[in-house]
Structure formats: C-alpha cells, structure tokens
Amino acid sequence: MELNNSHPIEELTKDPVIVNEVRRLVQIGPLEKILNLARAHSMWPMAFGLACCAIEALMGATGPRYDLARFGYEVLRPSPRQADVMVVAGTITRKSAPFVVRLYEQMPDPKWVIAVGSCAISGGPFVDSYYVVPGADKLIPVDVYVPGCPPRPEAVIDGFIMLKNKILNPKVVTS
C-alpha cells in the first residue's frame, strides 16, 4: 500500500500556518496501522503456566523488581476470553496438550503466543520422553521464542518488546 504524503487540509487551504498546525494536531493513517498501534501498547497476557518457567521467569518479570507493568503488560487475565497473548511457560505433556490448544482457541482474534523456556520451545531436557510434546509450535503458532532454562525476567520482557515490534511492523519483522 502506497501512502500519499499530502494531508486532506491541503485541499481546503494553501496557508502554510494552517496546514502545519492541522498536520501537527490531526494525524491520519491507515486504520490497520492505528489498530496495531493500540494492540501493541495494550497487550493482555493470560496468566497461564505449565511448569517451573511460569514461576521463575513469568512471575519474576511481573514482580516488583523487573515490573513488566511499566511497559503496559500488567493486566494478567485469568480467562482466555479476555486475553490476547498466551505465554506458554513450561513443559507441555501429551496430557496437557489438548488444554493448551483449547485455551488458544478460546482466545479472541488477533492473538499471539510467546514460548518461554527451552521446554516450551523444544521439549528441553525431557524431549526424549514419550509424554513430552517437542515444542509449543507443534500445537499452536508461536510468534516469539524466549530461550533459557529458566529464562531471566529481562528475557521475558525482551520477548514482549519483540512481540510489540512484530505487531507494529508486521511486514518488517518476519519469522
């Protein structure tokens, strides 16, 4: 999509003072870009953990020391119907896999997934076990991977910022 650099006020007047003041006050852009701007700065992650990474990384990132809330991601929702970001933190077993998929399907669109920890990314040290799913991307689409066992809270915050950049610039950031 090609953007026109002229402002609609220029069709009404050629006075540079009025044109510059209206340009400063009224920003016009594509609706999808405005919606993505709102979505990127008001993500509501789901409070959902499968194993130790949920406590070590996710709760550490939301705690007072690292304070994920300062980026606007503080509203951890208990219901998938109220969340738009699923943070898969921990080992996914074959027994818990249907619940992970069900929670993902209950989230409204648009929705995103962050896989936190080596177990959620690839099964971690338990990948050779018969009951471990080798990665969340085998079940649901994953947008951002946060490696580590467990990842540091700074890495979780960086994962949220990467997701924000992906939402703001979906064409620039490709997987």
Coordinates of N, CA and C in Angstrom, one line a residue:
M1 N 0.8 -1.2 0.0 CA 0.0 0.0 0.0 C 0.9 1.2 0.0
E2 N 0.6 2.1 -0.9 CA 1.4 3.3 -1.0 C 0.7 4.5 -0.3
L3 N 1.4 5.2 0.5 CA 0.8 6.3 1.3 C 1.0 7.6 0.6
N4 N 0.0 8.4 0.6 CA 0.0 9.7 0.0 C 0.5 10.6 1.1
N5 N 1.5 11.5 0.8 CA 2.1 12.3 1.8 C 1.3 13.6 2.0
S6 N 0.4 13.9 1.2 CA -0.4 15.1 1.4 C -1.5 14.9 2.4
H7 N -1.8 16.0 3.1 CA -2.8 16.0 4.1 C -4.1 16.5 3.5
P8 N -5.3 16.0 3.9 CA -6.5 16.5 3.3 C -6.8 18.0 3.5
I9 N -6.2 18.6 4.5 CA -6.3 20.0 4.8 C -5.8 20.8 3.6
E10 N -4.8 20.3 2.9 CA -4.2 21.0 1.8 C -5.1 21.2 0.6
E11 N -6.2 20.4 0.6 CA -7.2 20.5 -0.4 C -8.1 21.7 -0.1
L12 N -8.2 22.1 1.1 CA -9.0 23.2 1.6 C -8.3 24.5 1.6
T13 N -7.1 24.6 2.0 CA -6.3 25.8 2.0 C -4.8 25.6 1.7
K14 N -4.2 26.6 1.3 CA -2.8 26.6 1.0 C -1.9 27.3 2.0
D15 N -2.6 28.0 3.0 CA -1.9 28.7 4.0 C -1.0 27.8 4.8
P16 N 0.3 28.0 4.8 CA 1.2 27.1 5.4 C 1.1 27.0 7.0
V17 N 0.7 28.2 7.6 CA 0.5 28.2 9.0 C -0.7 27.2 9.4
I18 N -1.8 27.3 8.7 CA -2.9 26.5 9.0 C -2.6 25.0 8.7
V19 N -2.0 24.8 7.5 CA -1.6 23.4 7.1 C -0.7 22.8 8.1
N20 N 0.3 23.5 8.6 CA 1.3 22.9 9.5 C 0.6 22.7 10.9
E21 N -0.3 23.6 11.3 CA -0.9 23.4 12.6 C -1.9 22.2 12.6
V22 N -2.6 22.1 11.5 CA -3.6 20.9 11.3 C -2.8 19.6 11.2
R23 N -1.7 19.7 10.5 CA -0.8 18.5 10.4 C -0.3 18.1 11.7
R24 N 0.0 19.0 12.6 CA 0.6 18.7 13.9 C -0.5 18.1 14.8
L25 N -1.8 18.6 14.7 CA -2.8 18.2 15.5 C -3.6 17.0 15.1
V26 N -3.8 16.8 13.8 CA -4.6 15.7 13.2 C -3.7 14.8 12.4
Q27 N -3.5 13.6 12.9 CA -2.8 12.6 12.3 C -3.7 11.6 11.6
I28 N -3.5 11.4 10.3 CA -4.4 10.5 9.6 C -3.5 9.3 9.1
G29 N -4.0 8.1 9.3 CA -3.2 7.0 8.9 C -4.2 5.8 8.6
P30 N -3.7 4.8 8.0 CA -4.5 3.6 7.7 C -5.1 3.0 9.0
L31 N -6.3 2.6 9.0 CA -7.0 2.0 10.2 C -6.2 0.9 10.7
E32 N -5.7 0.0 9.9 CA -4.9 -1.2 10.4 C -3.7 -0.8 11.2
K33 N -3.0 0.3 10.7 CA -1.9 0.8 11.5 C -2.2 1.4 12.8
I34 N -3.3 2.1 12.9 CA -3.8 2.6 14.1 C -4.2 1.5 15.1
L35 N -4.9 0.5 14.6 CA -5.3 -0.6 15.4 C -4.1 -1.4 15.9
N36 N -3.1 -1.6 15.1 CA -1.9 -2.2 15.5 C -1.2 -1.4 16.6
L37 N -1.2 -0.1 16.5 CA -0.6 0.7 17.5 C -1.3 0.5 18.8
A38 N -2.6 0.5 18.8 CA -3.3 0.2 20.1 C -3.1 -1.2 20.6
R39 N -3.1 -2.1 19.7 CA -2.8 -3.5 20.1 C -1.5 -3.7 20.7
A40 N -0.5 -3.1 20.1 CA 0.9 -3.3 20.6 C 1.2 -2.7 21.9
H41 N 0.5 -1.7 22.3 CA 0.7 -1.0 23.6 C -0.3 -1.4 24.6
S42 N -1.2 -2.3 24.4 CA -2.1 -2.7 25.4 C -2.4 -4.2 25.3
M43 N -1.3 -5.0 25.4 CA -1.4 -6.5 25.3 C -1.9 -6.9 26.7
W44 N -2.8 -7.9 26.7 CA -3.3 -8.5 27.9 C -2.9 -10.0 27.9
P45 N -1.8 -10.3 28.6 CA -1.3 -11.7 28.6 C -2.2 -12.6 29.5
M46 N -2.3 -13.8 29.2 CA -3.1 -14.8 30.0 C -2.1 -15.3 31.1
A47 N -2.6 -15.3 32.3 CA -1.9 -15.9 33.5 C -2.0 -17.4 33.4
F48 N -1.0 -18.0 32.8 CA -1.1 -19.5 32.4 C 0.3 -20.0 32.5
G49 N 0.5 -21.0 33.3 CA 1.8 -21.6 33.4 C 1.7 -23.1 33.5
L50 N 2.6 -23.8 32.9 CA 2.6 -25.3 32.9 C 3.6 -25.8 33.9
A51 N 4.7 -25.2 34.1 CA 5.8 -25.8 35.0 C 6.6 -24.6 35.6
C52 N 7.9 -25.0 35.8 CA 8.7 -24.1 36.6 C 9.0 -22.7 35.9
C53 N 9.0 -22.6 34.6 CA 9.3 -21.3 33.9 C 8.2 -20.3 34.3
A54 N 7.0 -20.8 34.6 CA 5.9 -19.8 34.9 C 6.3 -19.1 36.2
I55 N 6.9 -19.8 37.1 CA 7.2 -19.2 38.4 C 8.5 -18.4 38.3
E56 N 9.5 -19.1 37.7 CA 10.8 -18.5 37.6 C 10.9 -17.2 36.7
A57 N 10.4 -17.3 35.6 CA 10.5 -16.2 34.6 C 9.3 -15.3 34.6
L58 N 8.2 -15.9 34.4 CA 7.0 -15.0 34.2 C 6.6 -14.3 35.5
M59 N 6.6 -14.9 36.6 CA 6.3 -14.2 37.9 C 7.4 -13.3 38.3
G60 N 8.7 -13.7 37.9 CA 9.8 -12.8 38.2 C 9.7 -11.5 37.4
A61 N 9.2 -11.6 36.1 CA 9.1 -10.5 35.2 C 8.0 -9.6 35.7
T62 N 6.9 -10.1 36.3 CA 5.8 -9.3 36.7 C 6.0 -8.8 38.1
G63 N 7.0 -9.3 38.8 CA 7.3 -8.9 40.2 C 7.7 -7.4 40.3
P64 N 7.9 -6.9 41.5 CA 8.3 -5.5 41.7 C 9.7 -5.2 41.2
R65 N 10.6 -6.1 41.1 CA 12.0 -5.8 40.7 C 12.1 -5.4 39.2
Y66 N 11.4 -6.3 38.4 CA 11.5 -6.1 37.0 C 10.3 -5.3 36.4
D67 N 9.2 -5.5 37.0 CA 8.0 -4.7 36.8 C 7.6 -4.6 35.3
L68 N 7.0 -5.7 34.8 CA 6.5 -5.8 33.4 C 5.5 -4.7 33.2
A69 N 4.8 -4.3 34.3 CA 3.7 -3.3 34.2 C 4.2 -1.9 33.6
R70 N 5.5 -1.6 33.7 CA 5.9 -0.3 33.2 C 5.9 -0.3 31.7
F71 N 5.8 -1.5 31.0 CA 5.6 -1.5 29.6 C 4.2 -1.6 29.2
G72 N 3.2 -1.7 30.1 CA 1.8 -1.7 29.8 C 1.3 -3.1 29.7
Y73 N 2.0 -4.1 30.1 CA 1.6 -5.5 30.0 C 1.2 -6.1 31.4
E74 N 0.6 -5.3 32.2 CA 0.4 -5.7 33.6 C -0.9 -6.5 33.8
V75 N -1.8 -6.4 32.9 CA -3.1 -7.0 33.2 C -3.0 -8.5 32.8
L76 N -2.6 -9.3 33.8 CA -2.6 -10.7 33.5 C -4.1 -11.2 33.7
R77 N -4.6 -11.7 32.6 CA -6.0 -12.1 32.6 C -6.2 -13.6 33.0
P78 N -7.1 -13.9 33.8 CA -7.3 -15.3 34.2 C -8.1 -16.1 33.2
S79 N -8.8 -15.5 32.3 CA -9.6 -16.1 31.3 C -9.0 -16.0 29.9
P80 N -9.1 -17.0 29.1 CA -8.6 -16.8 27.7 C -9.5 -15.9 26.9
R81 N -10.7 -15.7 27.3 CA -11.6 -14.8 26.5 C -11.3 -13.4 26.7
Q82 N -10.5 -13.1 27.7 CA -10.1 -11.7 28.0 C -8.6 -11.4 27.6
A83 N -7.9 -12.4 27.1 CA -6.5 -12.2 26.8 C -6.2 -12.2 25.3
D84 N -5.1 -11.6 24.9 CA -4.7 -11.7 23.5 C -3.3 -12.2 23.4
V85 N -2.6 -12.4 24.5 CA -1.2 -13.0 24.4 C -1.2 -14.3 25.3
M86 N -0.8 -15.4 24.7 CA -0.7 -16.6 25.5 C 0.8 -16.8 25.8
V87 N 1.2 -16.9 27.0 CA 2.6 -17.1 27.4 C 2.7 -18.6 27.8
V88 N 3.3 -19.4 26.9 CA 3.4 -20.8 27.2 C 4.7 -21.0 27.9
A89 N 4.7 -21.2 29.2 CA 5.9 -21.3 30.0 C 5.9 -22.7 30.7
G90 N 6.8 -23.5 30.2 CA 7.0 -24.8 30.8 C 6.8 -26.0 29.9
T91 N 6.9 -27.2 30.4 CA 6.9 -28.4 29.7 C 5.4 -28.7 29.3
I92 N 5.2 -29.0 28.0 CA 3.9 -29.4 27.6 C 3.9 -30.9 27.5
T93 N 3.1 -31.5 28.3 CA 2.9 -33.0 28.2 C 1.8 -33.4 27.3
R94 N 1.8 -34.6 26.8 CA 0.7 -35.0 25.9 C -0.6 -35.0 26.6
K95 N -0.6 -35.1 28.0 CA -1.9 -35.0 28.7 C -2.4 -33.5 28.7
S96 N -1.5 -32.6 28.8 CA -1.9 -31.2 28.9 C -2.0 -30.5 27.5
A97 N -1.6 -31.2 26.5 CA -1.6 -30.6 25.1 C -3.0 -30.2 24.7
P98 N -4.1 -31.0 24.9 CA -5.4 -30.6 24.5 C -5.9 -29.4 25.2
F99 N -5.5 -29.2 26.5 CA -5.9 -28.0 27.2 C -5.2 -26.7 26.7
V100 N -4.0 -26.9 26.3 CA -3.2 -25.7 25.7 C -3.9 -25.3 24.4
V101 N -4.2 -26.3 23.6 CA -4.9 -26.0 22.3 C -6.3 -25.4 22.6
R102 N -7.0 -25.9 23.5 CA -8.3 -25.4 23.8 C -8.3 -23.9 24.3
L103 N -7.3 -23.6 25.2 CA -7.2 -22.3 25.7 C -6.8 -21.3 24.6
Y104 N -5.9 -21.8 23.6 CA -5.6 -20.9 22.5 C -6.8 -20.7 21.6
E105 N -7.6 -21.7 21.4 CA -8.8 -21.5 20.5 C -9.8 -20.6 21.2
Q106 N -9.8 -20.5 22.5 CA -10.8 -19.7 23.2 C -10.4 -18.2 23.2
M107 N -9.2 -17.9 22.8 CA -8.8 -16.5 22.8 C -9.3 -15.8 21.6
P108 N -9.8 -14.6 21.7 CA -10.3 -13.8 20.6 C -9.2 -13.4 19.6
D109 N -9.5 -13.2 18.4 CA -8.5 -12.8 17.4 C -8.4 -11.3 17.5
P110 N -7.3 -10.7 17.2 CA -6.0 -11.3 16.9 C -5.3 -11.8 18.2
K111 N -4.6 -12.8 18.1 CA -3.9 -13.4 19.3 C -2.5 -13.8 18.9
W112 N -1.7 -13.8 20.0 CA -0.2 -14.1 19.8 C 0.2 -15.1 20.9
V113 N 1.3 -15.7 20.6 CA 1.9 -16.7 21.5 C 3.3 -16.4 21.7
I114 N 3.8 -16.5 23.0 CA 5.2 -16.4 23.4 C 5.5 -17.7 24.1
A115 N 6.5 -18.4 23.5 CA 7.0 -19.6 24.1 C 8.2 -19.3 25.0
V116 N 8.1 -19.5 26.3 CA 9.1 -19.1 27.3 C 9.8 -20.4 27.8
G117 N 11.1 -20.5 27.7 CA 11.8 -21.6 28.2 C 12.1 -22.7 27.2
S118 N 13.2 -23.4 27.4 CA 13.6 -24.4 26.5 C 12.6 -25.6 26.4
C119 N 11.8 -25.8 27.5 CA 10.8 -26.9 27.4 C 9.7 -26.5 26.5
A120 N 9.2 -25.2 26.6 CA 8.1 -24.8 25.7 C 8.6 -24.7 24.3
I121 N 9.9 -24.4 24.1 CA 10.4 -24.2 22.7 C 10.7 -25.6 22.0
S122 N 11.3 -26.5 22.8 CA 11.7 -27.7 22.1 C 11.6 -29.0 23.0
G123 N 11.0 -28.9 24.1 CA 10.8 -30.0 25.0 C 11.9 -30.0 26.0
G124 N 13.0 -29.3 25.9 CA 14.0 -29.2 26.8 C 14.7 -30.5 27.1
P125 N 15.1 -30.7 28.4 CA 15.8 -31.9 28.7 C 14.9 -33.2 28.7
F126 N 13.6 -32.9 28.6 CA 12.7 -34.0 28.6 C 12.2 -34.4 27.2
V127 N 12.9 -33.9 26.2 CA 12.4 -34.1 24.8 C 12.4 -35.6 24.4
D128 N 13.2 -36.4 25.0 CA 13.3 -37.8 24.6 C 12.2 -38.6 25.3
S129 N 11.5 -38.0 26.2 CA 10.4 -38.7 27.0 C 9.2 -39.0 26.1
Y130 N 8.5 -40.0 26.3 CA 7.4 -40.4 25.5 C 6.2 -39.4 25.7
Y131 N 6.1 -38.7 26.8 CA 5.0 -38.0 27.2 C 5.2 -36.5 27.0
V132 N 6.3 -36.0 26.5 CA 6.5 -34.6 26.3 C 6.4 -34.2 24.8
V133 N 5.6 -33.1 24.6 CA 5.5 -32.5 23.3 C 6.7 -31.7 23.0
P134 N 7.4 -32.0 21.8 CA 8.7 -31.3 21.5 C 8.5 -29.9 21.0
G135 N 7.9 -29.1 21.8 CA 7.7 -27.7 21.4 C 6.3 -27.2 21.2
A136 N 6.0 -26.0 21.7 CA 4.6 -25.5 21.6 C 4.2 -25.3 20.1
D137 N 5.2 -25.1 19.2 CA 4.8 -24.8 17.8 C 4.3 -26.1 17.1
K138 N 4.4 -27.2 17.8 CA 3.8 -28.4 17.2 C 2.3 -28.4 17.4
L139 N 1.8 -27.5 18.3 CA 0.4 -27.5 18.7 C -0.3 -26.2 18.2
I140 N 0.4 -25.1 18.4 CA -0.2 -23.8 18.1 C 0.9 -22.9 17.5
P141 N 0.5 -21.9 16.7 CA 1.6 -21.0 16.1 C 2.2 -20.1 17.2
V142 N 3.6 -20.1 17.2 CA 4.3 -19.3 18.1 C 4.9 -18.1 17.4
D143 N 4.7 -16.9 18.0 CA 5.3 -15.7 17.4 C 6.6 -15.3 17.9
V144 N 6.9 -15.5 19.2 CA 8.2 -15.2 19.8 C 8.7 -16.3 20.7
Y145 N 10.0 -16.6 20.6 CA 10.6 -17.6 21.4 C 11.5 -16.9 22.4
V146 N 11.4 -17.3 23.7 CA 12.3 -16.8 24.7 C 13.1 -17.9 25.3
P147 N 14.4 -18.1 24.8 CA 15.2 -19.3 25.3 C 15.7 -19.1 26.7
G148 N 16.0 -20.2 27.3 CA 16.6 -20.2 28.6 C 16.0 -21.3 29.5
C149 N 16.6 -21.7 30.6 CA 16.1 -22.7 31.4 C 16.4 -22.4 32.9
P150 N 15.6 -21.6 33.5 CA 14.6 -20.8 33.0 C 15.1 -19.5 32.5
P151 N 14.4 -18.8 31.6 CA 15.0 -17.5 31.1 C 14.9 -16.4 32.2
R152 N 15.8 -15.5 32.1 CA 15.8 -14.4 33.0 C 14.6 -13.5 32.8
P153 N 14.1 -12.8 33.8 CA 13.0 -11.9 33.6 C 13.2 -10.9 32.6
E154 N 14.5 -10.4 32.4 CA 14.8 -9.5 31.4 C 14.5 -10.1 30.0
A155 N 14.8 -11.4 29.8 CA 14.5 -12.0 28.6 C 13.0 -12.1 28.3
V156 N 12.2 -12.3 29.3 CA 10.7 -12.3 29.1 C 10.3 -10.9 28.7
I157 N 10.8 -9.9 29.3 CA 10.4 -8.5 29.0 C 10.9 -8.2 27.5
D158 N 12.1 -8.7 27.2 CA 12.5 -8.5 25.8 C 11.6 -9.3 24.8
G159 N 11.1 -10.4 25.2 CA 10.2 -11.2 24.3 C 8.9 -10.4 24.1
F160 N 8.4 -9.7 25.2 CA 7.2 -8.9 25.0 C 7.5 -7.7 24.1
I161 N 8.7 -7.1 24.2 CA 9.0 -6.0 23.4 C 9.2 -6.4 21.9
M162 N 9.8 -7.6 21.7 CA 9.9 -8.2 20.3 C 8.5 -8.4 19.7
L163 N 7.5 -8.9 20.6 CA 6.2 -9.1 20.1 C 5.5 -7.7 19.7
K164 N 5.8 -6.7 20.6 CA 5.3 -5.4 20.3 C 5.8 -4.9 18.9
N165 N 7.1 -5.1 18.7 CA 7.7 -4.6 17.4 C 7.1 -5.4 16.2
K166 N 6.8 -6.7 16.5 CA 6.2 -7.5 15.4 C 4.8 -7.1 15.1
I167 N 4.0 -6.6 16.1 CA 2.7 -6.1 15.9 C 2.7 -4.8 15.2
L168 N 3.7 -3.9 15.6 CA 3.8 -2.6 14.9 C 4.2 -2.7 13.5
N169 N 5.1 -3.6 13.2 CA 5.7 -3.7 11.9 C 5.6 -5.1 11.4
P170 N 4.4 -5.6 11.0 CA 4.3 -7.0 10.6 C 5.0 -7.3 9.3
K171 N 5.3 -6.3 8.5 CA 6.0 -6.6 7.2 C 7.5 -6.6 7.4
V172 N 8.0 -5.8 8.4 CA 9.4 -5.7 8.6 C 9.9 -6.9 9.4
V173 N 9.2 -7.3 10.4 CA 9.6 -8.5 11.2 C 9.0 -9.7 10.7
T174 N 9.8 -10.6 10.1 CA 9.4 -11.8 9.6 C 10.0 -13.0 10.3
S175 N 9.3 -14.1 10.4 CA 9.9 -15.2 11.2 C 10.6 -16.1 10.2

